[in-house]
């Protein structure tokens, strides 16, 4: 793929985002507020997943290893 096709694809994706989220009918200041709030929520979800999913996986591993009788080598 050449650069122009990639650029066209990303502009098509952005157009789809605007149509699906109804950003196309918003004023510029409303669009920037909407995008800022959406980006903030997305960043918080990614951060929460990064911090808490490994902890939950470790706790689930310990729980199921005790049920199955497997001695865990994970030390606290």
PDB file of C-alpha atoms in Angstrom:
ATOM      1  CA  UNK A   1       0.000   0.000   0.000  1.00  0.00           C
ATOM      2  CA  UNK A   2       1.279   3.393  -0.851  1.00  0.00           C
ATOM      3  CA  UNK A   3       1.013   6.416   1.401  1.00  0.00           C
ATOM      4  CA  UNK A   4      -1.936   7.939  -0.451  1.00  0.00           C
ATOM      5  CA  UNK A   5      -4.110   4.847  -0.006  1.00  0.00           C
ATOM      6  CA  UNK A   6      -3.282   4.694   3.701  1.00  0.00           C
ATOM      7  CA  UNK A   7      -4.137   8.359   4.052  1.00  0.00           C
ATOM      8  CA  UNK A   8      -7.438   7.836   2.221  1.00  0.00           C
ATOM      9  CA  UNK A   9      -8.241   4.848   4.422  1.00  0.00           C
ATOM     10  CA  UNK A  10      -7.646   6.837   7.626  1.00  0.00           C
ATOM     11  CA  UNK A  11      -9.707   9.737   6.345  1.00  0.00           C
ATOM     12  CA  UNK A  12     -12.494   7.257   5.513  1.00  0.00           C
ATOM     13  CA  UNK A  13     -12.275   5.842   9.052  1.00  0.00           C
ATOM     14  CA  UNK A  14     -12.436   9.349  10.511  1.00  0.00           C
ATOM     15  CA  UNK A  15     -15.456  10.118   8.327  1.00  0.00           C
ATOM     16  CA  UNK A  16     -17.157   6.946   9.564  1.00  0.00           C
ATOM     17  CA  UNK A  17     -16.405   7.977  13.156  1.00  0.00           C
ATOM     18  CA  UNK A  18     -17.968  11.379  12.555  1.00  0.00           C
ATOM     19  CA  UNK A  19     -21.076   9.886  10.983  1.00  0.00           C
ATOM     20  CA  UNK A  20     -21.578   7.180  13.620  1.00  0.00           C
ATOM     21  CA  UNK A  21     -21.027   9.524  16.581  1.00  0.00           C
ATOM     22  CA  UNK A  22     -22.964  12.405  14.958  1.00  0.00           C
ATOM     23  CA  UNK A  23     -19.936  14.689  15.220  1.00  0.00           C
ATOM     24  CA  UNK A  24     -20.590  15.938  11.713  1.00  0.00           C
ATOM     25  CA  UNK A  25     -23.562  17.992  12.919  1.00  0.00           C
ATOM     26  CA  UNK A  26     -21.776  19.532  15.909  1.00  0.00           C
ATOM     27  CA  UNK A  27     -20.173  22.952  15.978  1.00  0.00           C
ATOM     28  CA  UNK A  28     -16.372  23.001  16.182  1.00  0.00           C
ATOM     29  CA  UNK A  29     -16.249  23.781  19.922  1.00  0.00           C
ATOM     30  CA  UNK A  30     -18.808  21.036  20.626  1.00  0.00           C
ATOM     31  CA  UNK A  31     -16.840  18.582  18.521  1.00  0.00           C
ATOM     32  CA  UNK A  32     -13.621  19.340  20.398  1.00  0.00           C
ATOM     33  CA  UNK A  33     -15.376  18.939  23.775  1.00  0.00           C
ATOM     34  CA  UNK A  34     -16.914  15.635  22.663  1.00  0.00           C
ATOM     35  CA  UNK A  35     -13.588  14.323  21.374  1.00  0.00           C
ATOM     36  CA  UNK A  36     -11.785  15.427  24.549  1.00  0.00           C
ATOM     37  CA  UNK A  37     -14.288  13.677  26.799  1.00  0.00           C
ATOM     38  CA  UNK A  38     -14.220  10.541  24.637  1.00  0.00           C
ATOM     39  CA  UNK A  39     -10.410  10.476  24.610  1.00  0.00           C
ATOM     40  CA  UNK A  40     -10.309  10.954  28.397  1.00  0.00           C
ATOM     41  CA  UNK A  41     -12.726   8.069  28.970  1.00  0.00           C
ATOM     42  CA  UNK A  42     -10.752   5.843  26.599  1.00  0.00           C
ATOM     43  CA  UNK A  43      -7.473   6.717  28.358  1.00  0.00           C
ATOM     44  CA  UNK A  44      -8.982   5.917  31.765  1.00  0.00           C
ATOM     45  CA  UNK A  45     -10.237   2.532  30.524  1.00  0.00           C
ATOM     46  CA  UNK A  46      -6.829   1.647  29.070  1.00  0.00           C
ATOM     47  CA  UNK A  47      -5.034   2.713  32.269  1.00  0.00           C
ATOM     48  CA  UNK A  48      -7.455   0.760  34.467  1.00  0.00           C
ATOM     49  CA  UNK A  49      -7.053  -2.335  32.318  1.00  0.00           C
ATOM     50  CA  UNK A  50      -3.258  -1.978  32.429  1.00  0.00           C
ATOM     51  CA  UNK A  51      -3.206  -1.675  36.213  1.00  0.00           C
ATOM     52  CA  UNK A  52      -5.906  -4.082  37.362  1.00  0.00           C
ATOM     53  CA  UNK A  53      -6.115  -6.923  34.825  1.00  0.00           C
ATOM     54  CA  UNK A  54      -2.715  -8.429  35.767  1.00  0.00           C
ATOM     55  CA  UNK A  55      -3.727  -8.394  39.443  1.00  0.00           C
ATOM     56  CA  UNK A  56      -7.011 -10.167  38.697  1.00  0.00           C
ATOM     57  CA  UNK A  57      -5.277 -12.744  36.498  1.00  0.00           C
ATOM     58  CA  UNK A  58      -2.795 -13.506  39.272  1.00  0.00           C
ATOM     59  CA  UNK A  59      -5.565 -13.843  41.876  1.00  0.00           C
ATOM     60  CA  UNK A  60      -7.606 -16.080  39.571  1.00  0.00           C
ATOM     61  CA  UNK A  61      -4.531 -18.232  38.927  1.00  0.00           C
ATOM     62  CA  UNK A  62      -3.949 -18.642  42.667  1.00  0.00           C
ATOM     63  CA  UNK A  63      -7.628 -19.426  43.306  1.00  0.00           C
ATOM     64  CA  UNK A  64      -7.909 -22.069  40.591  1.00  0.00           C
ATOM     65  CA  UNK A  65      -4.523 -23.574  41.407  1.00  0.00           C
ATOM     66  CA  UNK A  66      -5.699 -24.124  44.994  1.00  0.00           C
ATOM     67  CA  UNK A  67      -8.931 -25.735  43.741  1.00  0.00           C
ATOM     68  CA  UNK A  68      -7.084 -28.055  41.375  1.00  0.00           C
ATOM     69  CA  UNK A  69      -4.416 -28.905  43.952  1.00  0.00           C
ATOM     70  CA  UNK A  70      -1.568 -27.354  41.986  1.00  0.00           C
ATOM     71  CA  UNK A  71       1.060 -25.750  44.239  1.00  0.00           C
ATOM     72  CA  UNK A  72       1.659 -22.236  42.978  1.00  0.00           C
ATOM     73  CA  UNK A  73       5.218 -20.983  42.663  1.00  0.00           C
ATOM     74  CA  UNK A  74       4.081 -17.369  42.655  1.00  0.00           C
ATOM     75  CA  UNK A  75       5.345 -15.639  45.786  1.00  0.00           C
ATOM     76  CA  UNK A  76       3.762 -12.530  47.277  1.00  0.00           C
TER      77      UNK A  76
END
